[in-house]
Amino acid sequence: MKPEHVALLRQALPYINRFKGKVFVIKLGGEVARTPEQLAAFCEQVALLWQVGIRVVLVHGGGPQATEMAERLGIKTRTVDGRRITDDETLDVAKMVFAGKINVEMLSVLRRYGVAAVGLSGVDGDLIEAARRPPVQVGRKVVDYGHVGDIQKVDPGLIHTLLGGGFLPVISSLGADADGNIYNINADTVAARVAAAMGAEKLVLASNVDGVLEGETLRSRIKIDELEGLIGAGTIRGGMQPKVSEAAEALRGGVVSAHILNGMKPDTLLLEVFTDDGCGTMIAR
Ligand SMILES: Nc1ncnc2c1ncn2[C@@H]1O[C@H](COP(=O)(O)OP(=O)(O)OP(=O)(O)O)[C@@H](O)[C@H]1O
Ligand SMILES: [Mg+2]
């Protein structure tokens, strides 16, 4: 080991002391789980956090993988303004891909790094209670997104039980209502609400961009009060908008800090957690 590596380890020590036993809810974007190499590189970092005593809860969706599978099955994906419509067939694909393929692949990678992980969706143990999103006005059109759910309630009981038993929960972004209807839910939203319900120390959203960009510039820190302005000005849009809005809600709900980072680049999770400068965007109250 080179001296600079030892220095890095020493720099991590106060963070390890501070975060040991705390809950981190970490969400991986679809792109991060797309290739086995990418997924392995990310899960290795998760395993390190876990092994130093951080109670990690993983959340994932899998938009790109669902689209791929739909194509293989000859199912057309309908989108309005870049947003997927979840019709009956698309919901079936979401169930198979989110709660099936991606989830079990993540468990096996974690197992390889010595972490006993348990896969579940928001339907298990009444974790996520959702309601069908009412049709929304988009410009002149009224758009019905189909089986897309908004979260009504989170019951983290099962997650506490798993963590208490030494298991790392891996949650896919589905939810259900009391009548047994299953819904596709934005994974950023699931992660943020679970983080708030658990009083998590950190909410980490790992995506395919370095963080919140203002033009070309990466914002390494943003205060909650700045977010509305950035959204209003169109600086934050698309898939970044639910991330920052949900992160802000989670912070108001008691989560200590929220981080958006690039899960496609090596070591970003560890850098963000264990170094003074970090590498992505930190949102704080
Ligand atoms: N100000 C901004 N800074 C950074 N990214 C932005 C900004 N505004 C919009 N974006 C877009 O948001 C995208 C990230 O959201 P996206 O929903 O695509 O990814 P994800 O949430 O990680 O994945 P998934 O939706 O599959 O879980 C970026 O790739 C970028 O195109
Ligand atoms: Mg997204």
GROMACS .gro file of C-alpha atoms and ligand atoms in nm:
model
  317
    1MET     CA    1   0.000   0.000   0.000
    2LYS     CA    2   0.131   0.343  -0.092
    3PRO     CA    3   0.152   0.619   0.172
    4GLU     CA    4  -0.123   0.819   0.001
    5HIS     CA    5  -0.356   0.519   0.029
    6VAL     CA    6  -0.287   0.500   0.402
    7ALA     CA    7  -0.366   0.871   0.426
    8LEU     CA    8  -0.699   0.804   0.254
    9LEU     CA    9  -0.781   0.530   0.500
   10ARG     CA   10  -0.702   0.766   0.786
   11GLN     CA   11  -0.925   1.033   0.632
   12ALA     CA   12  -1.209   0.778   0.625
   13LEU     CA   13  -1.182   0.691   0.995
   14PRO     CA   14  -1.389   0.979   1.140
   15TYR     CA   15  -1.658   0.912   0.879
   16ILE     CA   16  -1.667   0.543   0.966
   17ASN     CA   17  -1.704   0.632   1.335
   18ARG     CA   18  -1.981   0.875   1.254
   19PHE     CA   19  -2.180   0.652   1.017
   20LYS     CA   20  -2.144   0.312   1.185
   21GLY     CA   21  -2.495   0.182   1.266
   22LYS     CA   22  -2.667   0.458   1.064
   23VAL     CA   23  -2.912   0.390   0.781
   24PHE     CA   24  -2.819   0.485   0.423
   25VAL     CA   25  -3.086   0.442   0.155
   26ILE     CA   26  -2.912   0.408  -0.180
   27LYS     CA   27  -3.095   0.407  -0.514
   28LEU     CA   28  -2.935   0.286  -0.836
   29GLY     CA   29  -3.059   0.421  -1.167
   30GLY     CA   30  -3.135   0.178  -1.446
   31GLU     CA   31  -2.811   0.253  -1.629
   32VAL     CA   32  -2.600   0.156  -1.327
   33ALA     CA   33  -2.746  -0.197  -1.323
   34ARG     CA   34  -2.730  -0.243  -1.699
   35THR     CA   35  -2.404  -0.437  -1.739
   36PRO     CA   36  -2.268  -0.699  -1.497
   37GLU     CA   37  -1.936  -0.510  -1.472
   38GLN     CA   38  -2.107  -0.183  -1.386
   39LEU     CA   39  -2.332  -0.349  -1.131
   40ALA     CA   40  -2.041  -0.535  -0.972
   41ALA     CA   41  -1.830  -0.219  -0.939
   42PHE     CA   42  -2.115  -0.041  -0.763
   43CYS     CA   43  -2.212  -0.332  -0.537
   44GLU     CA   44  -1.851  -0.374  -0.426
   45GLN     CA   45  -1.867  -0.020  -0.285
   46VAL     CA   46  -2.202  -0.096  -0.121
   47ALA     CA   47  -2.045  -0.407   0.036
   48LEU     CA   48  -1.766  -0.195   0.183
   49LEU     CA   49  -2.016   0.044   0.344
   50TRP     CA   50  -2.202  -0.257   0.480
   51GLN     CA   51  -1.888  -0.420   0.620
   52VAL     CA   52  -1.793  -0.109   0.819
   53GLY     CA   53  -2.133  -0.123   0.989
   54ILE     CA   54  -2.349   0.111   0.782
   55ARG     CA   55  -2.704  -0.024   0.754
   56VAL     CA   56  -2.759   0.001   0.378
   57VAL     CA   57  -3.099  -0.029   0.211
   58LEU     CA   58  -3.085  -0.056  -0.169
   59VAL     CA   59  -3.362   0.059  -0.403
   60HIS     CA   60  -3.376   0.015  -0.780
   61GLY     CA   61  -3.607   0.055  -1.076
   62GLY     CA   62  -3.495  -0.052  -1.420
   63GLY     CA   63  -3.649   0.157  -1.697
   64PRO     CA   64  -3.392   0.073  -1.966
   65GLN     CA   65  -3.405  -0.301  -1.886
   66ALA     CA   66  -3.787  -0.299  -1.895
   67THR     CA   67  -3.780  -0.129  -2.235
   68GLU     CA   68  -3.530  -0.387  -2.361
   69MET     CA   69  -3.741  -0.680  -2.237
   70ALA     CA   70  -4.059  -0.529  -2.383
   71GLU     CA   71  -3.884  -0.512  -2.720
   72ARG     CA   72  -3.775  -0.876  -2.692
   73LEU     CA   73  -4.135  -0.973  -2.620
   74GLY     CA   74  -4.266  -0.758  -2.904
   75ILE     CA   75  -4.451  -0.522  -2.670
   76LYS     CA   76  -4.463  -0.159  -2.777
   77THR     CA   77  -4.368   0.095  -2.509
   78ARG     CA   78  -4.588   0.403  -2.529
   79THR     CA   79  -4.446   0.729  -2.399
   80VAL     CA   80  -4.588   1.079  -2.371
   81ASP     CA   81  -4.328   1.356  -2.343
   82GLY     CA   82  -4.063   1.098  -2.264
   83ARG     CA   83  -4.269   0.938  -1.988
   84ARG     CA   84  -4.360   0.575  -2.011
   85ILE     CA   85  -4.726   0.474  -2.007
   86THR     CA   86  -4.767   0.163  -1.792
   87ASP     CA   87  -5.044  -0.036  -1.964
   88ASP     CA   88  -5.134  -0.395  -1.862
   89GLU     CA   89  -4.855  -0.555  -2.063
   90THR     CA   90  -4.594  -0.301  -1.953
   91LEU     CA   91  -4.687  -0.362  -1.589
   92ASP     CA   92  -4.630  -0.735  -1.644
   93VAL     CA   93  -4.286  -0.654  -1.784
   94ALA     CA   94  -4.212  -0.426  -1.488
   95LYS     CA   95  -4.302  -0.706  -1.246
   96MET     CA   96  -4.079  -0.955  -1.429
   97VAL     CA   97  -3.784  -0.723  -1.474
   98PHE     CA   98  -3.784  -0.514  -1.152
   99ALA     CA   99  -3.888  -0.779  -0.899
  100GLY     CA  100  -3.728  -1.059  -1.103
  101LYS     CA  101  -3.422  -1.028  -1.321
  102ILE     CA  102  -3.258  -0.712  -1.184
  103ASN     CA  103  -3.337  -0.783  -0.821
  104VAL     CA  104  -3.201  -1.138  -0.818
  105GLU     CA  105  -2.892  -1.031  -1.013
  106MET     CA  106  -2.817  -0.766  -0.751
  107LEU     CA  107  -2.854  -1.023  -0.473
  108SER     CA  108  -2.608  -1.257  -0.640
  109VAL     CA  109  -2.349  -0.984  -0.690
  110LEU     CA  110  -2.379  -0.876  -0.326
  111ARG     CA  111  -2.345  -1.236  -0.219
  112ARG     CA  112  -2.020  -1.254  -0.413
  113TYR     CA  113  -1.891  -0.963  -0.200
  114GLY     CA  114  -1.989  -1.135   0.123
  115VAL     CA  115  -2.319  -0.956   0.187
  116ALA     CA  116  -2.634  -1.156   0.266
  117ALA     CA  117  -2.901  -0.959   0.082
  118VAL     CA  118  -3.276  -1.018   0.062
  119GLY     CA  119  -3.482  -0.909  -0.236
  120LEU     CA  120  -3.830  -0.767  -0.202
  121SER     CA  121  -4.060  -0.522  -0.375
  122GLY     CA  122  -4.273  -0.253  -0.218
  123VAL     CA  123  -4.556  -0.508  -0.222
  124ASP     CA  124  -4.384  -0.729   0.038
  125GLY     CA  125  -4.486  -0.678   0.399
  126ASP     CA  126  -4.709  -0.380   0.303
  127LEU     CA  127  -4.394  -0.176   0.257
  128ILE     CA  128  -4.536   0.066  -0.001
  129GLU     CA  129  -4.904   0.153  -0.008
  130ALA     CA  130  -4.982   0.331  -0.334
  131ALA     CA  131  -5.279   0.478  -0.519
  132ARG     CA  132  -5.327   0.502  -0.892
  133ARG     CA  133  -5.210   0.838  -1.024
  134PRO     CA  134  -5.507   1.033  -1.158
  135PRO     CA  135  -5.486   1.144  -1.524
  136VAL     CA  136  -5.287   1.466  -1.555
  137GLN     CA  137  -5.317   1.761  -1.791
  138VAL     CA  138  -5.005   1.786  -2.010
  139GLY     CA  139  -5.035   2.090  -2.233
  140ARG     CA  140  -5.368   2.042  -2.409
  141LYS     CA  141  -5.382   1.668  -2.356
  142VAL     CA  142  -5.509   1.471  -2.060
  143VAL     CA  143  -5.263   1.186  -2.005
  144ASP     CA  144  -5.343   0.868  -1.817
  145TYR     CA  145  -5.014   0.706  -1.718
  146GLY     CA  146  -5.186   0.373  -1.651
  147HIS     CA  147  -5.067   0.157  -1.362
  148VAL     CA  148  -4.844   0.424  -1.216
  149GLY     CA  149  -4.875   0.474  -0.844
  150ASP     CA  150  -4.825   0.759  -0.601
  151ILE     CA  151  -4.707   0.659  -0.257
  152GLN     CA  152  -4.964   0.700   0.020
  153LYS     CA  153  -4.781   0.535   0.305
  154VAL     CA  154  -4.455   0.355   0.384
  155ASP     CA  155  -4.438   0.089   0.653
  156PRO     CA  156  -4.069   0.013   0.710
  157GLY     CA  157  -4.136  -0.268   0.962
  158LEU     CA  158  -4.009  -0.543   0.735
  159ILE     CA  159  -3.696  -0.343   0.651
  160HIS     CA  160  -3.614  -0.300   1.020
  161THR     CA  161  -3.666  -0.674   1.071
  162LEU     CA  162  -3.427  -0.761   0.788
  163LEU     CA  163  -3.160  -0.515   0.902
  164GLY     CA  164  -3.198  -0.642   1.257
  165GLY     CA  165  -3.134  -0.994   1.131
  166GLY     CA  166  -2.819  -0.886   0.947
  167PHE     CA  167  -2.971  -0.884   0.597
  168LEU     CA  168  -2.934  -0.605   0.342
  169PRO     CA  169  -3.276  -0.532   0.185
  170VAL     CA  170  -3.289  -0.477  -0.194
  171ILE     CA  171  -3.620  -0.314  -0.287
  172SER     CA  172  -3.768  -0.296  -0.638
  173SER     CA  173  -3.994  -0.002  -0.711
  174LEU     CA  174  -4.341  -0.157  -0.712
  175GLY     CA  175  -4.622  -0.089  -0.468
  176ALA     CA  176  -4.981  -0.200  -0.414
  177ASP     CA  177  -5.313  -0.079  -0.279
  178ALA     CA  178  -5.548  -0.254  -0.036
  179ASP     CA  179  -5.750  -0.399  -0.327
  180GLY     CA  180  -5.445  -0.583  -0.456
  181ASN     CA  181  -5.369  -0.359  -0.754
  182ILE     CA  182  -4.996  -0.338  -0.828
  183TYR     CA  183  -4.833  -0.013  -0.937
  184ASN     CA  184  -4.513   0.095  -1.104
  185ILE     CA  185  -4.353   0.367  -0.892
  186ASN     CA  186  -4.062   0.600  -0.960
  187ALA     CA  187  -3.762   0.447  -0.781
  188ASP     CA  188  -3.628   0.788  -0.666
  189THR     CA  189  -3.960   0.842  -0.490
  190VAL     CA  190  -3.951   0.498  -0.327
  191ALA     CA  191  -3.596   0.559  -0.201
  192ALA     CA  192  -3.675   0.906  -0.065
  193ARG     CA  193  -3.993   0.798   0.115
  194VAL     CA  194  -3.828   0.490   0.264
  195ALA     CA  195  -3.537   0.710   0.380
  196ALA     CA  196  -3.778   0.952   0.548
  197ALA     CA  197  -3.982   0.671   0.707
  198MET     CA  198  -3.663   0.522   0.852
  199GLY     CA  199  -3.508   0.851   0.965
  200ALA     CA  200  -3.208   0.767   0.747
  201GLU     CA  201  -2.876   0.948   0.779
  202LYS     CA  202  -2.829   0.964   0.402
  203LEU     CA  203  -3.031   0.929   0.083
  204VAL     CA  204  -2.800   0.855  -0.211
  205LEU     CA  205  -2.928   0.865  -0.569
  206ALA     CA  206  -2.676   0.705  -0.807
  207SER     CA  207  -2.746   0.804  -1.166
  208ASN     CA  208  -2.570   0.844  -1.499
  209VAL     CA  209  -2.466   1.207  -1.448
  210ASP     CA  210  -2.207   1.351  -1.210
  211GLY     CA  211  -2.471   1.535  -1.009
  212VAL     CA  212  -2.682   1.847  -1.053
  213LEU     CA  213  -2.536   2.048  -1.339
  214GLU     CA  214  -2.588   2.420  -1.385
  215GLY     CA  215  -2.491   2.452  -1.749
  216GLU     CA  216  -2.155   2.276  -1.760
  217THR     CA  217  -2.077   2.327  -1.394
  218LEU     CA  218  -2.129   2.060  -1.131
  219ARG     CA  219  -2.292   2.200  -0.817
  220SER     CA  220  -2.123   2.023  -0.530
  221ARG     CA  221  -2.359   2.168  -0.268
  222ILE     CA  222  -2.714   2.300  -0.300
  223LYS     CA  223  -2.945   2.431  -0.028
  224ILE     CA  224  -3.309   2.324  -0.034
  225ASP     CA  225  -3.431   2.683  -0.087
  226GLU     CA  226  -3.237   2.707  -0.415
  227LEU     CA  227  -3.406   2.410  -0.578
  228GLU     CA  228  -3.737   2.566  -0.675
  229GLY     CA  229  -3.558   2.845  -0.860
  230LEU     CA  230  -3.338   2.598  -1.050
  231ILE     CA  231  -3.646   2.394  -1.152
  232GLY     CA  232  -3.843   2.707  -1.243
  233ALA     CA  233  -3.558   2.833  -1.462
  234GLY     CA  234  -3.549   2.498  -1.646
  235THR     CA  235  -3.195   2.426  -1.523
  236ILE     CA  236  -3.314   2.111  -1.350
  237ARG     CA  237  -3.552   1.910  -1.568
  238GLY     CA  238  -3.634   1.561  -1.693
  239GLY     CA  239  -3.529   1.274  -1.469
  240MET     CA  240  -3.332   1.510  -1.243
  241GLN     CA  241  -3.646   1.692  -1.131
  242PRO     CA  242  -3.810   1.410  -0.931
  243LYS     CA  243  -3.468   1.339  -0.776
  244VAL     CA  244  -3.416   1.684  -0.630
  245SER     CA  245  -3.783   1.731  -0.535
  246GLU     CA  246  -3.796   1.398  -0.356
  247ALA     CA  247  -3.458   1.461  -0.194
  248ALA     CA  248  -3.589   1.793  -0.059
  249GLU     CA  249  -3.898   1.620   0.083
  250ALA     CA  250  -3.680   1.356   0.247
  251LEU     CA  251  -3.465   1.626   0.408
  252ARG     CA  252  -3.774   1.804   0.539
  253GLY     CA  253  -3.881   1.464   0.672
  254GLY     CA  254  -3.567   1.434   0.881
  255VAL     CA  255  -3.305   1.274   0.654
  256VAL     CA  256  -2.972   1.443   0.730
  257SER     CA  257  -2.828   1.475   0.379
  258ALA     CA  258  -2.909   1.374   0.022
  259HIS     CA  259  -2.651   1.302  -0.246
  260ILE     CA  260  -2.675   1.270  -0.621
  261LEU     CA  261  -2.374   1.109  -0.783
  262ASN     CA  262  -2.257   0.925  -1.093
  263GLY     CA  263  -2.291   0.551  -1.028
  264MET     CA  264  -2.129   0.473  -1.364
  265LYS     CA  265  -1.787   0.607  -1.262
  266PRO     CA  266  -1.550   0.415  -1.038
  267ASP     CA  267  -1.549   0.471  -0.661
  268THR     CA  268  -1.792   0.764  -0.658
  269LEU     CA  269  -1.999   0.621  -0.371
  270LEU     CA  270  -1.694   0.575  -0.148
  271LEU     CA  271  -1.554   0.917  -0.240
  272GLU     CA  272  -1.884   1.084  -0.155
  273VAL     CA  273  -1.919   0.909   0.181
  274PHE     CA  274  -1.559   0.894   0.304
  275THR     CA  275  -1.380   1.202   0.174
  276ASP     CA  276  -1.404   1.564   0.276
  277ASP     CA  277  -1.467   1.693  -0.075
  278GLY     CA  278  -1.701   1.425  -0.209
  279CYS     CA  279  -1.760   1.408  -0.584
  280GLY     CA  280  -2.130   1.459  -0.661
  281THR     CA  281  -2.399   1.700  -0.542
  282MET     CA  282  -2.495   1.718  -0.177
  283ILE     CA  283  -2.831   1.870  -0.091
  284ALA     CA  284  -2.871   1.987   0.265
  285ARG     CA  285  -3.109   2.195   0.472
  286LIG     N1  286  -2.957   2.014  -1.418
  286LIG     C1  287  -2.937   1.884  -1.448
  286LIG     N2  288  -2.825   1.821  -1.403
  286LIG     C2  289  -2.802   1.693  -1.431
  286LIG     N3  290  -2.887   1.613  -1.504
  286LIG     C3  291  -3.001   1.668  -1.551
  286LIG     C4  292  -3.031   1.807  -1.524
  286LIG     N4  293  -3.151   1.833  -1.583
  286LIG     C5  294  -3.191   1.721  -1.643
  286LIG     N5  295  -3.104   1.619  -1.626
  286LIG     C6  296  -3.120   1.484  -1.680
  286LIG     O1  297  -3.159   1.391  -1.576
  286LIG     C7  298  -3.104   1.264  -1.608
  286LIG     C8  299  -3.104   1.171  -1.486
  286LIG     O2  300  -3.234   1.115  -1.461
  286LIG     P1  301  -3.280   0.975  -1.522
  286LIG     O3  302  -3.421   0.953  -1.479
  286LIG     O4  303  -3.252   0.971  -1.668
  286LIG     O5  304  -3.180   0.870  -1.455
  286LIG     P2  305  -3.201   0.773  -1.330
  286LIG     O6  306  -3.312   0.826  -1.244
  286LIG     O7  307  -3.066   0.759  -1.267
  286LIG     O8  308  -3.241   0.635  -1.391
  286LIG     P3  309  -3.382   0.557  -1.379
  286LIG     O9  310  -3.490   0.659  -1.409
  286LIG    O10  311  -3.368   0.448  -1.480
  286LIG    O11  312  -3.392   0.504  -1.239
  286LIG     C9  313  -2.969   1.297  -1.660
  286LIG    O12  314  -2.912   1.196  -1.739
  286LIG    C10  315  -2.993   1.426  -1.740
  286LIG    O13  316  -3.022   1.395  -1.875
  287MG      MG  317  -3.517   0.849  -1.322
   0.00000   0.00000   0.00000
